[in-house]
Amino acid sequence: GAGVSQSPRYKVAKRGQDVALRCDPISGHVSLFWYQQALGQGPEFLTYFQNEAQLDKSGLPSDRFFAERPEGSVSTLKIQRTQQEDSAVYLCASSLAGGGPGETQYFGPGTRLLVL
Amino acid sequence: DAKTTQPTSMDCAEGRAANLPCNHSTISGNEYVYWYRQIHSQGPQYIIHGLKNNETNEMASLIITEDRKSSTLILPHATLRDTAVYYCTRYTDKLIFGTGTRLQVFP
């Protein structure tokens, strides 16, 4: 496809369950970003990959959050033992090269996670 | 705070120019200003970005003050489809979003 795709679009989880969210970046894009967007707020940075290397994970809120991009293309964000405060929209973005300032990030539609 | 400051909401009549202001008084010299918009239930859509000079593309114009402490996004002829939340962001090594401006375009 032409854009960033994410799956599932919606996920309902019971508190304590593990979830996995998938991101397919634009083909050939080197950099991949994950953001978390709470209701009524702007997106907040979680983590950043350049190819398969996770260069920045400073935004991950706890050690229950884990992201990987093993082959430098598709990425998965995993949340273990989900809590109600994890309910949010999880956005993925990709950019063509190194992800530095001046390089546009293109966003996917997001995965809306609801933890009951 | 590194986050940008924007009005919570604005209205604009269809066909008129929409001018959306943003304050980024603590921006540093190598940080870009990026504008995105988000329509309900969709991901942010890129609009325009700039560093020091004013910029224009097919969607909008971006006016950055000389001291770079503020900027204005201009949609020259707003349509109903421009109704969205508009985010002014700083780009360091990541995008830093504020809470955005909810623009309502009315007929």
PDB file of C-alpha atoms in Angstrom:
ATOM      1  CA  GLY A   1       0.000   0.000   0.000  1.00  0.00           C
ATOM      2  CA  ALA A   2       0.932   3.624  -0.396  1.00  0.00           C
ATOM      3  CA  GLY A   3       0.687   4.654   3.234  1.00  0.00           C
ATOM      4  CA  VAL A   4       1.409   3.447   6.745  1.00  0.00           C
ATOM      5  CA  SER A   5      -0.976   0.726   7.834  1.00  0.00           C
ATOM      6  CA  GLN A   6      -1.759  -0.498  11.328  1.00  0.00           C
ATOM      7  CA  SER A   7      -3.633  -3.477  12.683  1.00  0.00           C
ATOM      8  CA  PRO A   8      -5.904  -4.105  14.367  1.00  0.00           C
ATOM      9  CA  ARG A   9      -7.757  -0.806  14.099  1.00  0.00           C
ATOM     10  CA  TYR A  10      -9.600  -1.502  17.332  1.00  0.00           C
ATOM     11  CA  LYS A  11      -8.678  -3.741  20.235  1.00  0.00           C
ATOM     12  CA  VAL A  12     -10.569  -4.442  23.436  1.00  0.00           C
ATOM     13  CA  ALA A  13      -8.592  -6.161  26.159  1.00  0.00           C
ATOM     14  CA  LYS A  14      -9.372  -7.251  29.679  1.00  0.00           C
ATOM     15  CA  ARG A  15      -7.112  -5.829  32.343  1.00  0.00           C
ATOM     16  CA  GLY A  16      -4.086  -8.059  32.689  1.00  0.00           C
ATOM     17  CA  GLN A  17      -4.102  -9.365  29.124  1.00  0.00           C
ATOM     18  CA  ASP A  18      -1.167  -8.947  26.761  1.00  0.00           C
ATOM     19  CA  VAL A  19      -1.710  -7.174  23.434  1.00  0.00           C
ATOM     20  CA  ALA A  20       0.343  -6.815  20.254  1.00  0.00           C
ATOM     21  CA  LEU A  21      -0.116  -3.946  17.826  1.00  0.00           C
ATOM     22  CA  ARG A  22       1.309  -4.089  14.319  1.00  0.00           C
ATOM     23  CA  CYS A  23       2.666  -1.355  12.066  1.00  0.00           C
ATOM     24  CA  ASP A  24       3.544  -1.642   8.380  1.00  0.00           C
ATOM     25  CA  PRO A  25       5.527   1.450   7.380  1.00  0.00           C
ATOM     26  CA  ILE A  26       5.739   2.941   3.916  1.00  0.00           C
ATOM     27  CA  SER A  27       7.896   0.658   1.792  1.00  0.00           C
ATOM     28  CA  GLY A  28      11.544   1.649   1.915  1.00  0.00           C
ATOM     29  CA  HIS A  29      11.198   3.965   4.887  1.00  0.00           C
ATOM     30  CA  VAL A  30      14.142   3.615   7.215  1.00  0.00           C
ATOM     31  CA  SER A  31      12.746   5.251  10.338  1.00  0.00           C
ATOM     32  CA  LEU A  32       9.710   4.186  12.344  1.00  0.00           C
ATOM     33  CA  PHE A  33       8.116   5.903  15.316  1.00  0.00           C
ATOM     34  CA  TRP A  34       5.435   4.926  17.833  1.00  0.00           C
ATOM     35  CA  TYR A  35       3.242   7.512  19.591  1.00  0.00           C
ATOM     36  CA  GLN A  36       0.506   7.230  22.208  1.00  0.00           C
ATOM     37  CA  GLN A  37      -2.500   9.536  22.077  1.00  0.00           C
ATOM     38  CA  ALA A  38      -4.798   9.812  25.070  1.00  0.00           C
ATOM     39  CA  LEU A  39      -8.328  11.107  24.586  1.00  0.00           C
ATOM     40  CA  GLY A  40      -8.345  14.848  23.912  1.00  0.00           C
ATOM     41  CA  GLN A  41      -4.559  15.109  23.904  1.00  0.00           C
ATOM     42  CA  GLY A  42      -1.875  15.355  21.262  1.00  0.00           C
ATOM     43  CA  PRO A  43       0.274  12.330  20.449  1.00  0.00           C
ATOM     44  CA  GLU A  44       3.157  11.561  22.819  1.00  0.00           C
ATOM     45  CA  PHE A  45       6.384   9.955  21.601  1.00  0.00           C
ATOM     46  CA  LEU A  46       7.062   6.382  22.731  1.00  0.00           C
ATOM     47  CA  THR A  47       9.961   4.966  20.745  1.00  0.00           C
ATOM     48  CA  TYR A  48      11.964   5.223  17.509  1.00  0.00           C
ATOM     49  CA  PHE A  49      13.687   2.732  15.207  1.00  0.00           C
ATOM     50  CA  GLN A  50      16.201   3.246  12.471  1.00  0.00           C
ATOM     51  CA  ASN A  51      16.063   0.049  10.444  1.00  0.00           C
ATOM     52  CA  GLU A  52      16.050  -2.715  13.071  1.00  0.00           C
ATOM     53  CA  ALA A  53      17.867  -0.680  15.715  1.00  0.00           C
ATOM     54  CA  GLN A  54      15.815   0.852  18.489  1.00  0.00           C
ATOM     55  CA  LEU A  55      17.617   4.149  18.977  1.00  0.00           C
ATOM     56  CA  ASP A  56      15.287   5.832  21.444  1.00  0.00           C
ATOM     57  CA  LYS A  57      12.826   4.269  23.850  1.00  0.00           C
ATOM     58  CA  SER A  58      12.702   7.121  26.305  1.00  0.00           C
ATOM     59  CA  GLY A  59       8.950   7.592  25.942  1.00  0.00           C
ATOM     60  CA  LEU A  60       7.889   4.070  26.877  1.00  0.00           C
ATOM     61  CA  PRO A  61       5.855   4.546  30.071  1.00  0.00           C
ATOM     62  CA  SER A  62       6.876   1.330  31.813  1.00  0.00           C
ATOM     63  CA  ASP A  63       8.689  -1.953  31.333  1.00  0.00           C
ATOM     64  CA  ARG A  64       5.339  -3.478  30.338  1.00  0.00           C
ATOM     65  CA  PHE A  65       5.775  -1.761  26.970  1.00  0.00           C
ATOM     66  CA  PHE A  66       8.075  -3.378  24.444  1.00  0.00           C
ATOM     67  CA  ALA A  67       8.636  -2.658  20.760  1.00  0.00           C
ATOM     68  CA  GLU A  68      10.549  -4.493  18.084  1.00  0.00           C
ATOM     69  CA  ARG A  69      11.345  -4.243  14.389  1.00  0.00           C
ATOM     70  CA  PRO A  70      13.443  -7.361  13.762  1.00  0.00           C
ATOM     71  CA  GLU A  71      13.864  -7.100   9.987  1.00  0.00           C
ATOM     72  CA  GLY A  72      13.801  -3.346   9.674  1.00  0.00           C
ATOM     73  CA  SER A  73      10.327  -3.132   8.188  1.00  0.00           C
ATOM     74  CA  VAL A  74       7.229  -4.245  10.124  1.00  0.00           C
ATOM     75  CA  SER A  75       7.154  -3.260  13.789  1.00  0.00           C
ATOM     76  CA  THR A  76       5.194  -4.598  16.728  1.00  0.00           C
ATOM     77  CA  LEU A  77       4.350  -2.761  19.928  1.00  0.00           C
ATOM     78  CA  LYS A  78       3.587  -5.160  22.750  1.00  0.00           C
ATOM     79  CA  ILE A  79       1.933  -4.244  26.011  1.00  0.00           C
ATOM     80  CA  GLN A  80       2.060  -6.814  28.779  1.00  0.00           C
ATOM     81  CA  ARG A  81      -0.451  -7.058  31.631  1.00  0.00           C
ATOM     82  CA  THR A  82      -2.542  -4.198  30.269  1.00  0.00           C
ATOM     83  CA  GLN A  83      -3.944  -1.626  32.670  1.00  0.00           C
ATOM     84  CA  GLN A  84      -6.867   0.739  32.220  1.00  0.00           C
ATOM     85  CA  GLU A  85      -4.502   3.693  31.883  1.00  0.00           C
ATOM     86  CA  ASP A  86      -3.085   2.057  28.747  1.00  0.00           C
ATOM     87  CA  SER A  87      -6.344   2.835  26.942  1.00  0.00           C
ATOM     88  CA  ALA A  88      -5.388   5.188  24.119  1.00  0.00           C
ATOM     89  CA  VAL A  89      -4.807   5.395  20.399  1.00  0.00           C
ATOM     90  CA  TYR A  90      -1.415   4.036  19.387  1.00  0.00           C
ATOM     91  CA  LEU A  91      -0.026   5.726  16.295  1.00  0.00           C
ATOM     92  CA  CYS A  92       2.806   4.592  14.075  1.00  0.00           C
ATOM     93  CA  ALA A  93       4.728   6.903  11.737  1.00  0.00           C
ATOM     94  CA  SER A  94       7.543   6.364   9.275  1.00  0.00           C
ATOM     95  CA  SER A  95      10.033   8.586   7.503  1.00  0.00           C
ATOM     96  CA  LEU A  96      12.286   8.030   4.553  1.00  0.00           C
ATOM     97  CA  ALA A  97      15.763   8.279   6.013  1.00  0.00           C
ATOM     98  CA  GLY A  98      17.325   8.934   9.378  1.00  0.00           C
ATOM     99  CA  GLY A  99      14.347  10.567  11.041  1.00  0.00           C
ATOM    100  CA  GLY A 100      16.075  13.832  11.828  1.00  0.00           C
ATOM    101  CA  PRO A 101      14.585  17.331  11.872  1.00  0.00           C
ATOM    102  CA  GLY A 102      13.404  18.441   8.472  1.00  0.00           C
ATOM    103  CA  GLU A 103      12.319  14.933   7.522  1.00  0.00           C
ATOM    104  CA  THR A 104       8.584  14.437   7.384  1.00  0.00           C
ATOM    105  CA  GLN A 105       6.917  11.675   9.353  1.00  0.00           C
ATOM    106  CA  TYR A 106       3.843  10.033   7.820  1.00  0.00           C
ATOM    107  CA  PHE A 107       1.293   8.572  10.192  1.00  0.00           C
ATOM    108  CA  GLY A 108      -0.902   5.519  10.055  1.00  0.00           C
ATOM    109  CA  PRO A 109      -4.567   5.507  11.127  1.00  0.00           C
ATOM    110  CA  GLY A 110      -3.765   4.235  14.607  1.00  0.00           C
ATOM    111  CA  THR A 111      -4.955   1.381  16.798  1.00  0.00           C
ATOM    112  CA  ARG A 112      -7.566   2.301  19.376  1.00  0.00           C
ATOM    113  CA  LEU A 113      -6.975   0.208  22.504  1.00  0.00           C
ATOM    114  CA  LEU A 114      -9.602  -0.052  25.198  1.00  0.00           C
ATOM    115  CA  VAL A 115      -8.697  -1.870  28.398  1.00  0.00           C
ATOM    116  CA  LEU A 116     -11.649  -2.919  30.514  1.00  0.00           C
TER     117      LEU A 116
ATOM    118  CA  ASP B   1       7.892  23.467  28.737  1.00  0.00           C
ATOM    119  CA  ALA B   2       8.904  22.210  25.287  1.00  0.00           C
ATOM    120  CA  LYS B   3       5.332  21.910  24.079  1.00  0.00           C
ATOM    121  CA  THR B   4       3.816  24.487  21.772  1.00  0.00           C
ATOM    122  CA  THR B   5       0.869  26.680  22.782  1.00  0.00           C
ATOM    123  CA  GLN B   6      -2.204  27.057  20.593  1.00  0.00           C
ATOM    124  CA  PRO B   7      -5.760  28.357  21.042  1.00  0.00           C
ATOM    125  CA  THR B   8      -8.098  25.574  22.061  1.00  0.00           C
ATOM    126  CA  SER B   9     -10.612  26.294  19.305  1.00  0.00           C
ATOM    127  CA  MET B  10     -11.355  28.592  16.376  1.00  0.00           C
ATOM    128  CA  ASP B  11     -14.164  29.113  13.890  1.00  0.00           C
ATOM    129  CA  CYS B  12     -13.889  30.103  10.246  1.00  0.00           C
ATOM    130  CA  ALA B  13     -16.456  30.745   7.526  1.00  0.00           C
ATOM    131  CA  GLU B  14     -16.206  28.591   4.444  1.00  0.00           C
ATOM    132  CA  GLY B  15     -14.222  30.318   1.692  1.00  0.00           C
ATOM    133  CA  ARG B  16     -12.421  32.628   4.086  1.00  0.00           C
ATOM    134  CA  ALA B  17      -8.819  32.360   5.185  1.00  0.00           C
ATOM    135  CA  ALA B  18      -8.160  30.483   8.414  1.00  0.00           C
ATOM    136  CA  ASN B  19      -5.195  31.812  10.390  1.00  0.00           C
ATOM    137  CA  LEU B  20      -4.036  29.475  13.146  1.00  0.00           C
ATOM    138  CA  PRO B  21      -1.441  30.877  15.550  1.00  0.00           C
ATOM    139  CA  CYS B  22       1.168  28.961  17.521  1.00  0.00           C
ATOM    140  CA  ASN B  23       3.590  29.988  20.220  1.00  0.00           C
ATOM    141  CA  HIS B  24       6.917  28.169  20.504  1.00  0.00           C
ATOM    142  CA  SER B  25       8.934  30.683  22.479  1.00  0.00           C
ATOM    143  CA  THR B  26      11.530  28.165  23.704  1.00  0.00           C
ATOM    144  CA  ILE B  27      12.335  26.719  20.292  1.00  0.00           C
ATOM    145  CA  SER B  28      16.035  26.292  19.578  1.00  0.00           C
ATOM    146  CA  GLY B  29      17.897  27.126  16.403  1.00  0.00           C
ATOM    147  CA  ASN B  30      17.860  23.723  14.751  1.00  0.00           C
ATOM    148  CA  GLU B  31      14.298  22.757  15.581  1.00  0.00           C
ATOM    149  CA  TYR B  32      11.761  22.727  12.797  1.00  0.00           C
ATOM    150  CA  VAL B  33       8.122  23.748  13.171  1.00  0.00           C
ATOM    151  CA  TYR B  34       5.770  21.153  11.706  1.00  0.00           C
ATOM    152  CA  TRP B  35       2.019  21.418  11.270  1.00  0.00           C
ATOM    153  CA  TYR B  36      -0.243  18.373  11.181  1.00  0.00           C
ATOM    154  CA  ARG B  37      -3.985  18.038  11.284  1.00  0.00           C
ATOM    155  CA  GLN B  38      -6.137  15.224  12.557  1.00  0.00           C
ATOM    156  CA  ILE B  39      -9.644  14.453  11.485  1.00  0.00           C
ATOM    157  CA  HIS B  40     -11.669  12.344  13.890  1.00  0.00           C
ATOM    158  CA  SER B  41     -10.553   8.702  14.047  1.00  0.00           C
ATOM    159  CA  GLN B  42      -7.683   9.219  11.607  1.00  0.00           C
ATOM    160  CA  GLY B  43      -3.945   9.589  12.061  1.00  0.00           C
ATOM    161  CA  PRO B  44      -2.272  12.998  11.856  1.00  0.00           C
ATOM    162  CA  GLN B  45      -1.898  14.299   8.303  1.00  0.00           C
ATOM    163  CA  TYR B  46       1.184  16.290   7.370  1.00  0.00           C
ATOM    164  CA  ILE B  47       0.504  19.849   6.188  1.00  0.00           C
ATOM    165  CA  ILE B  48       3.704  21.879   6.045  1.00  0.00           C
ATOM    166  CA  HIS B  49       6.961  22.570   7.871  1.00  0.00           C
ATOM    167  CA  GLY B  50       9.616  25.261   8.119  1.00  0.00           C
ATOM    168  CA  LEU B  51      12.765  26.317   9.929  1.00  0.00           C
ATOM    169  CA  LYS B  52      13.262  30.045   9.436  1.00  0.00           C
ATOM    170  CA  ASN B  53      11.731  31.093   6.143  1.00  0.00           C
ATOM    171  CA  ASN B  54       8.070  31.319   5.272  1.00  0.00           C
ATOM    172  CA  GLU B  55       6.829  28.331   3.325  1.00  0.00           C
ATOM    173  CA  THR B  56       3.935  27.637   0.972  1.00  0.00           C
ATOM    174  CA  ASN B  57       2.596  24.467  -0.591  1.00  0.00           C
ATOM    175  CA  GLU B  58      -0.626  23.334  -2.187  1.00  0.00           C
ATOM    176  CA  MET B  59      -2.347  22.997   1.172  1.00  0.00           C
ATOM    177  CA  ALA B  60      -1.255  26.001   3.203  1.00  0.00           C
ATOM    178  CA  SER B  61       1.221  28.743   3.997  1.00  0.00           C
ATOM    179  CA  LEU B  62       3.442  28.930   7.056  1.00  0.00           C
ATOM    180  CA  ILE B  63       4.581  32.270   8.415  1.00  0.00           C
ATOM    181  CA  ILE B  64       7.385  32.145  10.995  1.00  0.00           C
ATOM    182  CA  THR B  65       8.329  35.280  12.914  1.00  0.00           C
ATOM    183  CA  GLU B  66      11.871  36.521  12.622  1.00  0.00           C
ATOM    184  CA  ASP B  67      12.668  35.579  16.233  1.00  0.00           C
ATOM    185  CA  ARG B  68      11.098  32.133  15.576  1.00  0.00           C
ATOM    186  CA  LYS B  69       9.070  32.327  18.774  1.00  0.00           C
ATOM    187  CA  SER B  70       5.762  32.017  16.985  1.00  0.00           C
ATOM    188  CA  SER B  71       4.233  30.979  13.701  1.00  0.00           C
ATOM    189  CA  THR B  72       0.913  31.092  11.856  1.00  0.00           C
ATOM    190  CA  LEU B  73      -0.603  28.482   9.599  1.00  0.00           C
ATOM    191  CA  ILE B  74      -2.786  29.953   6.876  1.00  0.00           C
ATOM    192  CA  LEU B  75      -5.419  27.980   5.000  1.00  0.00           C
ATOM    193  CA  PRO B  76      -6.227  30.474   2.234  1.00  0.00           C
ATOM    194  CA  HIS B  77      -9.742  29.321   1.355  1.00  0.00           C
ATOM    195  CA  ALA B  78     -11.156  27.103   4.089  1.00  0.00           C
ATOM    196  CA  THR B  79     -13.645  24.385   3.172  1.00  0.00           C
ATOM    197  CA  LEU B  80     -15.872  22.225   5.340  1.00  0.00           C
ATOM    198  CA  ARG B  81     -13.380  19.389   4.887  1.00  0.00           C
ATOM    199  CA  ASP B  82     -10.754  21.466   6.676  1.00  0.00           C
ATOM    200  CA  THR B  83     -12.617  20.997   9.959  1.00  0.00           C
ATOM    201  CA  ALA B  84     -10.082  19.188  12.144  1.00  0.00           C
ATOM    202  CA  VAL B  85      -7.674  19.524  15.055  1.00  0.00           C
ATOM    203  CA  TYR B  86      -4.533  21.333  13.927  1.00  0.00           C
ATOM    204  CA  TYR B  87      -1.266  20.613  15.705  1.00  0.00           C
ATOM    205  CA  CYS B  88       1.763  22.855  15.695  1.00  0.00           C
ATOM    206  CA  THR B  89       4.738  20.706  16.655  1.00  0.00           C
ATOM    207  CA  ARG B  90       8.410  21.100  17.391  1.00  0.00           C
ATOM    208  CA  TYR B  91      10.757  18.630  15.791  1.00  0.00           C
ATOM    209  CA  THR B  92      13.919  17.921  17.723  1.00  0.00           C
ATOM    210  CA  ASP B  93      14.781  14.251  17.422  1.00  0.00           C
ATOM    211  CA  LYS B  94      11.073  13.529  17.759  1.00  0.00           C
ATOM    212  CA  LEU B  95       7.835  15.384  17.194  1.00  0.00           C
ATOM    213  CA  ILE B  96       6.570  17.183  20.290  1.00  0.00           C
ATOM    214  CA  PHE B  97       2.841  17.815  20.063  1.00  0.00           C
ATOM    215  CA  GLY B  98       0.741  20.217  22.106  1.00  0.00           C
ATOM    216  CA  THR B  99      -2.999  19.928  22.534  1.00  0.00           C
ATOM    217  CA  GLY B 100      -3.816  21.546  19.186  1.00  0.00           C
ATOM    218  CA  THR B 101      -6.503  23.900  17.889  1.00  0.00           C
ATOM    219  CA  ARG B 102      -9.904  22.566  16.984  1.00  0.00           C
ATOM    220  CA  LEU B 103     -10.881  24.416  13.794  1.00  0.00           C
ATOM    221  CA  GLN B 104     -14.563  24.433  12.893  1.00  0.00           C
ATOM    222  CA  VAL B 105     -15.353  25.617   9.369  1.00  0.00           C
ATOM    223  CA  PHE B 106     -18.994  26.614   9.000  1.00  0.00           C
ATOM    224  CA  PRO B 107     -21.091  27.208   5.850  1.00  0.00           C
TER     225      PRO B 107
END
